[in-house]
Coordinates of C-alpha atoms and ligand atoms in Angstrom, one line a residue:
M1 CA 5.4 -20.1 6.6
F2 CA 2.9 -22.7 7.6
M3 CA 2.1 -24.5 4.2
L4 CA -1.8 -25.2 3.6
N5 CA -1.0 -28.5 1.9
I6 CA -2.4 -32.1 1.6
R7 CA 0.1 -33.5 3.8
H8 CA -1.5 -31.7 6.6
I9 CA -4.9 -33.2 6.0
L10 CA -3.3 -36.8 5.8
E11 CA -1.5 -36.4 9.0
R12 CA -4.2 -34.8 10.9
A13 CA -6.4 -37.9 10.0
R14 CA -4.0 -40.4 11.3
L15 CA -3.2 -38.2 14.5
Y16 CA -6.9 -37.7 15.6
F17 CA -9.2 -39.8 13.7
G18 CA -7.2 -43.0 13.3
R19 CA -9.8 -45.3 14.2
K20 CA -12.4 -43.6 12.1
E21 CA -13.7 -46.2 9.2
I22 CA -13.3 -46.0 5.4
V23 CA -15.7 -48.4 3.6
S24 CA -14.8 -49.4 -0.4
R25 CA -16.8 -51.3 -2.8
T26 CA -14.4 -52.8 -5.6
D27 CA -14.9 -55.5 -8.0
E28 CA -13.2 -57.8 -5.7
G29 CA -15.5 -57.3 -3.0
Y30 CA -15.9 -54.7 0.2
V31 CA -12.8 -53.6 1.9
R32 CA -13.2 -51.8 5.3
Y33 CA -10.3 -50.0 7.0
T34 CA -9.3 -47.1 9.3
Y35 CA -7.3 -43.7 8.5
R36 CA -4.7 -45.4 10.4
D37 CA -4.7 -48.3 7.7
M38 CA -5.1 -45.7 5.1
F39 CA -2.0 -43.9 6.2
D40 CA 0.1 -46.7 6.3
R41 CA -0.8 -47.8 2.7
V42 CA -0.2 -44.2 1.4
C43 CA 3.3 -44.4 2.6
R44 CA 3.9 -47.8 1.0
L45 CA 2.5 -46.2 -2.3
I46 CA 4.9 -43.2 -2.0
N47 CA 7.8 -45.6 -1.8
A48 CA 6.3 -47.6 -4.5
L49 CA 6.0 -44.4 -6.7
E50 CA 9.4 -43.5 -5.9
G51 CA 10.8 -46.8 -6.7
L52 CA 9.2 -46.3 -10.3
G53 CA 11.0 -43.1 -10.7
I54 CA 8.2 -40.8 -10.0
G55 CA 9.4 -37.5 -8.3
Y56 CA 8.3 -33.8 -7.7
G57 CA 6.3 -32.5 -10.7
D58 CA 5.7 -35.4 -12.4
R59 CA 2.3 -36.4 -13.6
V60 CA 0.5 -39.8 -12.7
A61 CA -2.8 -40.6 -14.4
S62 CA -5.7 -42.4 -12.9
M63 CA -8.5 -44.4 -14.8
A64 CA -10.5 -45.4 -12.0
W65 CA -13.8 -45.5 -10.0
N66 CA -14.2 -44.4 -6.4
T67 CA -12.5 -47.0 -4.4
H68 CA -9.9 -46.9 -1.4
R69 CA -7.0 -47.3 -3.9
H70 CA -8.1 -44.2 -5.6
L71 CA -8.4 -42.4 -2.7
E72 CA -5.0 -43.6 -1.6
L73 CA -3.6 -42.0 -5.0
H74 CA -5.2 -38.9 -4.1
F75 CA -2.9 -38.6 -1.1
A76 CA 0.3 -40.1 -2.1
V77 CA 0.8 -38.5 -5.5
P78 CA 0.3 -34.6 -4.4
V79 CA 2.0 -35.4 -0.9
M80 CA 5.1 -36.6 -2.8
G81 CA 5.0 -33.5 -4.9
A82 CA 3.7 -35.1 -8.0
V83 CA 0.4 -34.4 -9.7
L84 CA -2.6 -36.5 -9.9
H85 CA -4.3 -36.3 -13.4
T86 CA -7.9 -38.1 -13.0
V87 CA -8.9 -39.0 -16.5
N88 CA -12.5 -38.9 -17.2
L89 CA -13.8 -42.4 -18.0
R90 CA -16.6 -40.9 -19.8
Y91 CA -14.5 -39.4 -22.5
S92 CA -14.2 -40.8 -26.0
P93 CA -10.7 -42.8 -26.6
E94 CA -9.5 -39.7 -28.7
E95 CA -10.2 -37.5 -25.7
M96 CA -8.4 -39.5 -23.4
I97 CA -5.3 -39.9 -25.7
Y98 CA -5.3 -36.2 -26.0
T99 CA -5.7 -35.3 -22.5
I100 CA -2.9 -37.9 -21.3
N101 CA -0.5 -36.9 -24.0
K102 CA -1.2 -33.0 -23.2
A103 CA -0.7 -33.8 -19.3
G104 CA 2.4 -35.7 -20.2
D105 CA 1.5 -38.4 -17.6
R106 CA 4.3 -41.0 -16.9
I107 CA 2.4 -43.8 -15.0
L108 CA -1.2 -44.9 -15.6
F109 CA -3.1 -46.4 -12.7
V110 CA -6.0 -48.4 -14.2
D111 CA -9.1 -50.0 -12.6
P112 CA -9.4 -53.9 -13.9
D113 CA -12.6 -52.9 -16.1
M114 CA -10.8 -50.2 -17.8
I115 CA -8.1 -52.4 -19.1
P116 CA -10.1 -52.9 -22.6
T117 CA -10.1 -49.2 -22.8
V118 CA -6.3 -49.0 -22.2
R119 CA -5.7 -51.7 -24.6
K120 CA -7.1 -49.5 -27.3
I121 CA -5.2 -46.3 -26.5
L122 CA -1.9 -47.3 -25.1
E123 CA 0.0 -47.4 -28.2
K124 CA -0.8 -43.8 -28.9
L125 CA 0.2 -42.6 -25.5
E126 CA 3.4 -40.6 -26.0
T127 CA 4.9 -40.1 -22.4
V128 CA 3.4 -43.2 -20.3
E129 CA 6.1 -45.4 -19.3
S130 CA 4.3 -48.2 -17.2
V131 CA 0.8 -49.2 -16.2
V132 CA -0.5 -50.1 -12.8
I133 CA -3.5 -52.3 -12.4
M134 CA -5.4 -51.4 -9.3
S135 CA -6.2 -54.8 -8.2
S136 CA -4.6 -57.5 -5.8
K137 CA -3.9 -60.2 -8.4
G138 CA -3.7 -61.5 -12.1
H139 CA -3.4 -59.4 -15.0
E140 CA 0.3 -60.0 -15.8
D141 CA -0.2 -61.1 -19.2
L142 CA -2.0 -58.5 -21.0
G143 CA 0.3 -58.1 -23.8
F144 CA 0.8 -54.3 -23.3
N145 CA 3.9 -53.1 -24.6
K146 CA 4.8 -51.1 -21.5
P147 CA 5.8 -52.7 -17.9
V148 CA 2.5 -53.7 -16.1
Y149 CA 2.6 -53.7 -12.2
I150 CA -0.3 -54.9 -9.7
Y151 CA -1.2 -52.3 -7.3
E152 CA -1.4 -54.5 -4.3
E153 CA 2.0 -56.4 -5.0
L154 CA 3.7 -52.9 -5.4
L155 CA 2.4 -51.9 -1.9
E156 CA 3.3 -55.2 -0.2
K157 CA 6.9 -54.9 -1.5
S158 CA 7.1 -51.2 -0.3
S159 CA 8.1 -50.2 3.3
S160 CA 5.4 -48.1 5.4
E161 CA 8.1 -46.1 6.7
C162 CA 8.1 -42.8 4.7
R163 CA 9.2 -39.0 5.2
L164 CA 6.3 -36.7 4.3
R165 CA 7.7 -33.6 2.5
D166 CA 6.3 -30.3 3.4
I167 CA 5.3 -29.1 -0.2
D168 CA 4.8 -25.6 -1.2
E169 CA 1.4 -24.7 -1.0
N170 CA 1.2 -23.1 -4.4
S171 CA 2.6 -26.3 -6.0
P172 CA 0.1 -28.0 -8.3
A173 CA -1.3 -31.1 -6.8
A174 CA -4.1 -32.4 -9.3
M175 CA -5.2 -31.8 -12.9
C176 CA -8.4 -32.1 -14.7
F177 CA -9.7 -31.3 -18.1
T178 CA -13.0 -29.6 -19.1
S179 CA -16.0 -31.5 -20.6
G180 CA -15.1 -30.7 -24.1
T181 CA -18.4 -29.6 -25.2
T182 CA -16.7 -27.1 -27.4
G183 CA -13.6 -28.5 -29.3
F184 CA -11.1 -30.4 -27.3
P185 CA -11.0 -30.5 -23.4
K186 CA -9.0 -27.6 -21.6
G187 CA -6.6 -28.6 -18.8
V188 CA -6.5 -26.8 -15.3
T189 CA -4.1 -27.5 -12.5
Y190 CA -5.3 -27.4 -9.1
T191 CA -2.9 -26.4 -6.1
H192 CA -2.6 -27.6 -2.4
R193 CA -3.6 -24.4 -1.4
G194 CA -6.6 -24.1 -3.4
I195 CA -7.8 -27.8 -2.3
F196 CA -7.1 -27.2 1.2
L197 CA -9.1 -23.9 1.3
R198 CA -11.7 -25.3 -0.7
S199 CA -12.0 -28.2 1.5
L200 CA -12.0 -26.0 4.8
A201 CA -14.8 -23.8 3.2
T202 CA -17.1 -26.7 2.7
C203 CA -16.9 -27.6 6.4
L204 CA -18.5 -24.3 7.3
A205 CA -21.9 -24.6 9.2
D206 CA -23.5 -22.2 6.5
T207 CA -22.2 -24.2 3.4
Y208 CA -21.9 -28.1 3.1
A209 CA -21.6 -28.1 7.0
L210 CA -19.4 -31.2 6.6
S211 CA -18.4 -32.6 10.0
E212 CA -16.6 -35.5 11.8
R213 CA -20.2 -36.9 12.6
D214 CA -21.2 -37.4 9.0
V215 CA -20.9 -40.4 7.1
I216 CA -20.2 -39.2 3.6
L217 CA -21.2 -41.1 0.5
H218 CA -18.8 -39.9 -2.5
I219 CA -21.3 -40.4 -5.5
V220 CA -19.6 -37.6 -7.8
P221 CA -17.1 -39.8 -9.6
M222 CA -13.4 -39.3 -8.5
F223 CA -12.6 -39.2 -12.2
H224 CA -14.6 -35.9 -12.3
I225 CA -12.6 -33.1 -10.4
S226 CA -11.6 -35.8 -7.7
S227 CA -15.2 -36.2 -6.6
W228 CA -15.6 -32.6 -6.0
F229 CA -12.6 -32.7 -3.7
M230 CA -15.0 -34.0 -1.0
P231 CA -12.8 -37.0 -0.1
Y232 CA -10.3 -34.2 1.1
A233 CA -12.6 -32.3 3.1
A234 CA -14.1 -35.6 4.6
T235 CA -10.5 -36.6 5.8
L236 CA -9.9 -33.2 7.0
V237 CA -12.5 -33.5 9.4
G238 CA -12.3 -37.2 10.0
A239 CA -15.6 -38.2 8.8
K240 CA -16.5 -41.8 7.8
Q241 CA -16.3 -42.3 4.1
V242 CA -18.0 -44.6 1.8
L243 CA -16.6 -45.2 -1.7
P244 CA -19.2 -46.8 -4.0
G245 CA -17.1 -48.4 -6.5
P246 CA -17.6 -48.9 -10.2
R247 CA -20.8 -47.9 -11.8
P248 CA -23.0 -47.2 -8.5
K249 CA -26.5 -48.3 -9.5
P250 CA -29.5 -46.9 -7.2
E251 CA -29.8 -50.3 -5.5
I252 CA -26.1 -50.1 -4.4
I253 CA -26.5 -46.5 -3.2
Y254 CA -29.7 -47.5 -1.3
D255 CA -27.8 -50.4 0.5
L256 CA -24.7 -48.3 1.2
I257 CA -27.0 -45.6 2.9
K258 CA -28.9 -48.0 4.9
K259 CA -25.9 -50.4 6.1
E260 CA -23.4 -47.7 6.4
G261 CA -25.4 -45.0 8.1
V262 CA -24.6 -42.5 5.4
T263 CA -26.0 -38.9 6.4
V264 CA -24.8 -36.8 3.4
S265 CA -24.0 -37.5 -0.3
D266 CA -23.6 -35.4 -3.3
G267 CA -24.0 -35.6 -7.1
A268 CA -25.6 -34.3 -10.3
P269 CA -29.2 -33.9 -10.5
T270 CA -29.7 -36.9 -13.0
V271 CA -28.3 -39.2 -10.3
W272 CA -30.6 -38.2 -7.8
I273 CA -33.5 -38.3 -10.2
D274 CA -33.0 -42.0 -10.9
F275 CA -32.7 -42.7 -7.2
L276 CA -35.8 -41.1 -6.5
N277 CA -37.5 -43.3 -9.3
Y278 CA -35.9 -46.3 -7.7
L279 CA -37.2 -45.4 -4.2
R280 CA -40.8 -44.7 -5.8
T281 CA -40.9 -48.2 -7.6
R282 CA -40.2 -49.6 -4.2
G283 CA -42.6 -47.7 -2.6
E284 CA -39.8 -46.5 0.0
K285 CA -41.0 -43.5 2.0
N286 CA -37.9 -43.2 4.2
I287 CA -34.4 -42.9 3.3
E288 CA -32.8 -42.6 6.9
P289 CA -30.4 -41.9 8.0
L290 CA -29.6 -39.5 4.9
R291 CA -30.3 -35.9 6.0
R292 CA -28.4 -33.8 3.3
L293 CA -27.9 -34.0 -0.4
I294 CA -25.3 -31.8 -2.1
I295 CA -26.6 -31.3 -5.8
G296 CA -24.8 -29.4 -8.4
G297 CA -23.3 -29.9 -12.0
S298 CA -26.6 -28.5 -13.3
A299 CA -29.7 -26.9 -11.9
P300 CA -31.8 -29.2 -9.7
P301 CA -35.5 -29.2 -10.9
K302 CA -37.6 -27.7 -8.2
A303 CA -39.7 -30.9 -8.3
L304 CA -36.7 -32.9 -7.3
I305 CA -35.8 -30.8 -4.4
K306 CA -39.4 -30.9 -3.1
S307 CA -39.6 -34.6 -3.5
Y308 CA -36.5 -35.0 -1.3
W309 CA -37.7 -32.5 1.2
E310 CA -40.9 -34.7 1.4
L311 CA -38.6 -37.5 2.3
G312 CA -37.0 -35.5 5.2
V313 CA -33.8 -34.9 3.3
E314 CA -32.5 -31.2 2.8
V315 CA -31.2 -30.4 -0.6
Y316 CA -28.1 -28.2 -0.7
H317 CA -27.6 -26.6 -4.1
A318 CA -24.1 -26.0 -5.3
W319 CA -22.8 -24.1 -8.4
G320 CA -19.3 -24.3 -9.9
M321 CA -17.2 -25.3 -12.7
T322 CA -14.0 -27.2 -13.5
E323 CA -12.2 -23.9 -13.5
T324 CA -13.5 -23.2 -10.0
Y325 CA -12.5 -26.7 -8.3
D326 CA -16.1 -27.4 -9.2
S327 CA -19.2 -27.1 -7.2
A328 CA -17.9 -25.0 -4.4
A329 CA -18.2 -21.5 -6.1
A330 CA -21.8 -20.7 -4.9
F331 CA -24.2 -22.5 -2.5
T332 CA -27.7 -21.6 -1.6
R333 CA -29.1 -21.9 1.9
P334 CA -31.5 -19.3 2.9
K335 CA -30.2 -16.5 5.1
S336 CA -31.7 -16.8 8.7
Y337 CA -34.3 -14.1 8.2
L338 CA -35.3 -15.7 4.8
E339 CA -36.3 -18.7 6.5
D340 CA -39.9 -18.2 7.2
L341 CA -40.7 -17.9 3.4
S342 CA -43.6 -20.0 2.1
E343 CA -42.7 -23.2 0.9
E344 CA -42.9 -22.2 -2.7
A345 CA -40.7 -19.0 -2.3
R346 CA -38.1 -21.2 -0.2
L347 CA -38.4 -23.7 -3.2
G348 CA -37.5 -20.7 -5.7
L349 CA -34.7 -19.6 -3.5
V350 CA -33.1 -23.1 -3.0
A351 CA -33.3 -23.4 -6.8
K352 CA -31.2 -20.4 -7.3
Q353 CA -27.5 -21.0 -7.4
G354 CA -26.9 -19.0 -4.4
L355 CA -24.2 -16.6 -2.7
P356 CA -20.6 -17.2 -3.5
F357 CA -18.6 -18.9 -0.8
P358 CA -16.1 -16.9 1.4
G359 CA -12.8 -16.8 -0.7
I360 CA -14.8 -16.2 -3.8
E361 CA -15.9 -12.9 -5.5
V362 CA -18.6 -12.3 -8.5
M363 CA -19.8 -9.8 -10.7
V364 CA -22.1 -9.7 -13.5
V365 CA -21.6 -7.7 -16.6
D366 CA -23.2 -6.7 -19.8
E367 CA -21.7 -7.3 -23.1
S368 CA -19.2 -4.5 -23.1
G369 CA -17.9 -5.7 -19.7
K370 CA -19.7 -3.0 -17.5
P371 CA -21.1 -4.0 -14.0
L372 CA -24.8 -4.6 -14.1
P373 CA -27.0 -3.9 -10.8
W374 CA -28.0 -6.5 -8.4
D375 CA -31.7 -6.2 -8.9
G376 CA -32.7 -9.7 -9.7
R377 CA -33.7 -8.6 -13.4
S378 CA -30.5 -7.4 -15.1
I379 CA -29.2 -10.4 -17.1
G380 CA -25.4 -10.6 -18.0
E381 CA -22.4 -12.8 -17.7
L382 CA -21.2 -14.0 -14.3
L383 CA -17.3 -13.2 -13.7
I384 CA -15.6 -14.8 -10.7
R385 CA -12.3 -14.9 -9.0
G386 CA -11.2 -16.3 -5.8
A387 CA -8.9 -18.5 -3.9
W388 CA -10.0 -21.5 -5.6
V389 CA -10.6 -20.2 -9.2
V390 CA -7.8 -21.0 -11.6
E391 CA -6.1 -18.2 -13.5
E392 CA -5.2 -19.9 -16.7
Y393 CA -5.7 -23.1 -18.9
Y394 CA -2.8 -25.5 -18.8
G395 CA -0.4 -25.1 -21.9
D396 CA -3.2 -23.1 -23.8
P397 CA -2.5 -19.2 -23.8
E398 CA -5.0 -18.7 -26.3
A399 CA -7.9 -20.2 -24.5
T400 CA -6.6 -18.2 -21.3
K401 CA -6.7 -15.2 -23.3
K402 CA -10.3 -15.5 -24.4
S403 CA -11.6 -16.7 -21.0
F404 CA -10.0 -14.3 -18.5
L405 CA -10.9 -10.7 -18.2
N406 CA -8.6 -8.3 -16.2
G407 CA -8.1 -11.5 -13.7
W408 CA -11.6 -12.6 -13.7
L409 CA -12.9 -15.9 -15.2
R410 CA -15.5 -15.4 -17.8
T411 CA -17.9 -18.2 -16.8
G412 CA -20.0 -18.3 -19.8
D413 CA -23.1 -18.3 -17.6
L414 CA -26.0 -15.7 -17.9
V415 CA -27.2 -14.7 -14.6
T416 CA -29.1 -12.4 -12.4
I417 CA -28.1 -11.3 -9.0
D418 CA -30.7 -10.2 -6.5
G419 CA -30.5 -7.6 -3.8
E420 CA -29.6 -10.4 -1.3
G421 CA -26.8 -11.6 -3.6
Y422 CA -28.3 -14.7 -4.8
I423 CA -27.1 -15.7 -8.0
E424 CA -29.5 -17.2 -10.5
I425 CA -28.5 -18.7 -13.8
V426 CA -30.8 -18.0 -16.7
D427 CA -28.7 -19.9 -19.5
R428 CA -25.3 -20.7 -20.6
V429 CA -24.0 -18.1 -23.2
K430 CA -24.0 -20.8 -25.8
D431 CA -27.3 -22.7 -24.9
V432 CA -29.5 -19.4 -24.9
I433 CA -32.7 -19.2 -26.9
K434 CA -33.1 -16.0 -28.6
S435 CA -36.7 -15.9 -30.3
G436 CA -37.7 -12.8 -32.2
G437 CA -35.1 -10.9 -30.2
E438 CA -36.3 -11.9 -26.9
W439 CA -34.4 -14.5 -24.5
I440 CA -36.1 -17.5 -23.2
S441 CA -34.4 -19.4 -20.5
S442 CA -33.9 -22.9 -21.3
V443 CA -33.2 -23.5 -17.8
R444 CA -36.6 -22.3 -16.8
V445 CA -38.5 -24.3 -19.5
E446 CA -36.7 -27.5 -18.3
N447 CA -37.1 -27.1 -14.6
E448 CA -40.9 -26.6 -15.3
A449 CA -41.2 -29.6 -17.7
M450 CA -39.5 -31.9 -15.1
A451 CA -42.1 -31.0 -12.6
H452 CA -44.7 -32.7 -14.7
P453 CA -45.2 -36.1 -13.0
A454 CA -44.8 -38.2 -16.2
V455 CA -41.5 -36.4 -17.4
L456 CA -38.1 -38.0 -16.2
E457 CA -35.9 -35.7 -18.0
A458 CA -36.4 -32.8 -20.3
V459 CA -34.1 -30.5 -22.2
A460 CA -35.1 -27.3 -24.3
I461 CA -33.0 -26.4 -27.1
A462 CA -32.9 -23.4 -29.7
V463 CA -34.2 -24.8 -33.2
P464 CA -33.8 -22.5 -36.3
H465 CA -37.2 -20.9 -37.2
P466 CA -37.9 -19.2 -40.4
R467 CA -40.0 -16.6 -38.8
W468 CA -38.6 -16.3 -35.2
I469 CA -35.2 -17.1 -36.2
E470 CA -35.0 -19.6 -33.2
R471 CA -37.9 -21.1 -31.2
P472 CA -37.7 -23.6 -28.3
L473 CA -37.9 -27.3 -29.0
L474 CA -38.6 -29.7 -26.0
I475 CA -36.9 -33.3 -25.9
V476 CA -38.5 -35.3 -23.3
K477 CA -37.5 -38.8 -21.8
L478 CA -40.9 -40.0 -20.1
R479 CA -40.8 -42.0 -16.6
E480 CA -41.1 -45.8 -17.1
G481 CA -44.8 -46.8 -17.8
Y482 CA -45.7 -43.4 -19.2
A483 CA -45.1 -44.0 -22.9
G484 CA -48.2 -43.8 -25.0
K485 CA -50.3 -42.4 -22.1
V486 CA -49.1 -38.9 -22.3
S487 CA -49.5 -36.6 -25.2
K488 CA -47.3 -33.6 -26.5
E489 CA -50.5 -31.6 -25.8
D490 CA -50.6 -32.6 -22.1
I491 CA -47.1 -31.4 -21.5
L492 CA -47.5 -28.2 -23.5
G493 CA -50.7 -27.4 -21.6
F494 CA -48.9 -28.1 -18.3
L495 CA -46.2 -25.6 -19.5
R496 CA -48.7 -22.9 -20.6
E497 CA -50.0 -22.5 -17.0
R498 CA -46.3 -22.0 -15.7
L499 CA -44.4 -20.1 -18.5
P500 CA -44.8 -16.9 -20.3
K501 CA -46.7 -17.6 -23.4
W502 CA -43.8 -17.1 -26.1
W503 CA -41.5 -19.4 -23.8
V504 CA -43.7 -22.5 -24.3
P505 CA -42.0 -24.6 -26.7
D506 CA -43.5 -25.2 -30.2
D507 CA -43.3 -28.7 -30.0
V508 CA -42.2 -31.8 -28.0
V509 CA -40.1 -34.9 -29.1
F510 CA -40.2 -38.1 -26.9
V511 CA -37.1 -39.9 -26.9
D512 CA -35.7 -43.2 -25.4
E513 CA -32.4 -41.6 -24.1
I514 CA -31.1 -38.0 -23.9
P515 CA -27.6 -37.8 -24.9
K516 CA -25.0 -36.8 -22.2
T517 CA -21.6 -35.2 -22.0
G518 CA -18.4 -36.5 -20.4
T519 CA -19.6 -34.9 -17.3
G520 CA -23.2 -36.3 -17.2
K521 CA -24.7 -33.0 -18.5
F522 CA -27.6 -33.0 -21.5
D523 CA -25.5 -32.7 -24.4
K524 CA -27.3 -29.8 -26.1
K525 CA -24.9 -29.6 -28.9
V526 CA -25.7 -33.1 -30.2
L527 CA -29.5 -32.5 -29.8
R528 CA -29.3 -29.1 -31.6
E529 CA -27.4 -30.8 -34.4
R530 CA -30.0 -33.6 -34.8
F531 CA -33.1 -31.1 -34.7
K532 CA -31.7 -28.4 -36.5
D533 CA -34.1 -28.9 -39.4
Y534 CA -37.2 -29.6 -37.3
Y535 CA -38.9 -26.2 -37.8
R536 CA -37.8 -25.7 -41.3
G537 CA -41.1 -24.6 -43.3
S538 CA -43.0 -23.6 -40.0
G539 CA -44.5 -20.2 -39.4
L540 CA -44.3 -18.4 -42.6
Ligands
ADP1 P1 -18.4 -27.8 -18.9 O1 -18.5 -26.3 -18.6 O2 -17.3 -28.0 -19.6 O3 -19.8 -28.1 -19.3 P2 -18.4 -27.8 -16.2 O4 -18.7 -29.2 -15.2 O5 -16.9 -27.3 -15.7 O6 -18.0 -28.4 -17.4 O7 -19.7 -27.0 -16.1 C1 -19.9 -25.9 -15.6 C2 -21.0 -25.5 -15.8 O8 -22.2 -26.2 -15.7 C3 -21.3 -24.0 -15.4 O9 -20.9 -22.9 -15.9 C4 -22.9 -24.1 -15.3 O10 -23.2 -23.5 -16.6 C5 -23.3 -25.4 -15.1 N1 -23.7 -25.7 -13.9 C6 -22.8 -26.2 -12.8 N2 -23.4 -26.2 -11.5 C7 -25.0 -25.8 -11.8 C8 -26.1 -25.4 -11.0 N3 -26.0 -25.7 -9.7 N4 -27.1 -24.9 -11.7 C9 -27.2 -24.5 -13.1 N5 -25.9 -24.9 -13.8 C10 -25.0 -25.5 -13.2

């Protein structure tokens, strides 16, 4: 049987796209090379890893940004049959220790700017035998109690001749942990087959439509579900790839788009909100040659989608979870016969989470697990299964039992599905606001609030209320220059025109910063705790 594995993706790039470029921003400057060069270095890395004793099934951890070296690890580790565990750099030290020990990682590959973090946690890492610094020089005298190697020195000493193994497609290739908003993070394992099929699916003309002609800028961090596995899809089609390196700020993103001819990029709404702001401050009306943005991870506000349309950029809205190999579970593009909709209706459609990818199946069920109709009104939990949906949590039978129902993953998302099959998220089960027995969609409230020109970010949370059990409170971060110029009443008045009366929050709190989770989402748990007494004494 022909194996759908990562070896095939790598070899295809060498055979057919050997001259195409990969550009990487590192803290030692820009690196520019071809797929042929990458292949050569991946072979060296495989030999180096074998020299360090890594074999089939071993776990190798990375704590790294989006660079060519991290890309090389994404090929070398799974192609030799080992498993790449990308550690989330936004985790707390405790979460890093927990996940690395749980995965049983044997080697830690580390970007130079993560050295201070490694110094803090290394003593507590039970299975890590050595550390590799992902740079070309220095760092020998770190005083670590484990052997330290330098990435470029390891490669230099290794042969570029290697035999690529044909790994069984059901073998694990990578692993990641959920963001841990509820307790400690849960681990998931991704297979060669799942990554292969997911990559192929994102190249379909009706999905992300990735092609050899694209220049793809990977903004989603590789430490977050391997940059949504986009580097594999990009390699599969032989597209030019641009890796933005440590902490890519809007000015870096802008430069890379212009200089490298980027046509498509991806990321969470917050990144593209910041970028839009940057364009506005510069008075930029054009962001050519960028043509498509794939936005997911949380709901992109309609105002954001519209602003990019005005700049000539299509927004492709994607939905997914850590458990579904991230944002390739559902995807919104209007069907051909829906394309003539008014702008407002088209906006409404694109803001929905969309249709499942081919290879993915969904249902919406009520609390007893009974399927609900696809009428765009009945709200229930979304269940999902498919070719790249995990079937268990790593070493955690209890969490597995809780989250899976007869082979379906319980997403924890409350949704409607309309007659055309488009899914719309109303809320997450744990974020829902239930006021006087009625549901209020925090997603809708936030979406409308972020359409206000002065609002940069908005979060609606449920706060205990003596009369209504819960009432929504809106937490707002204003755009620069608006502090003191916009009142709570301005924002509430704006919402009154757009939302059902009882959905309008009772109050607005302005903050300088909105706390975010390890995956860059608004951390509602922290906010709910901070404001839990806000409505005490109201309403009675
Ligand atoms: P966690 O579930 O731990 O927050 P994930 O990254 O797996 O971390 O998040 C998955 C969740 O993120 C989904 O279940 C959904 O609630 C939310 N999400 C992801 N993409 C979207 C989107 N396009 N629109 C709205 N919510 C989204």
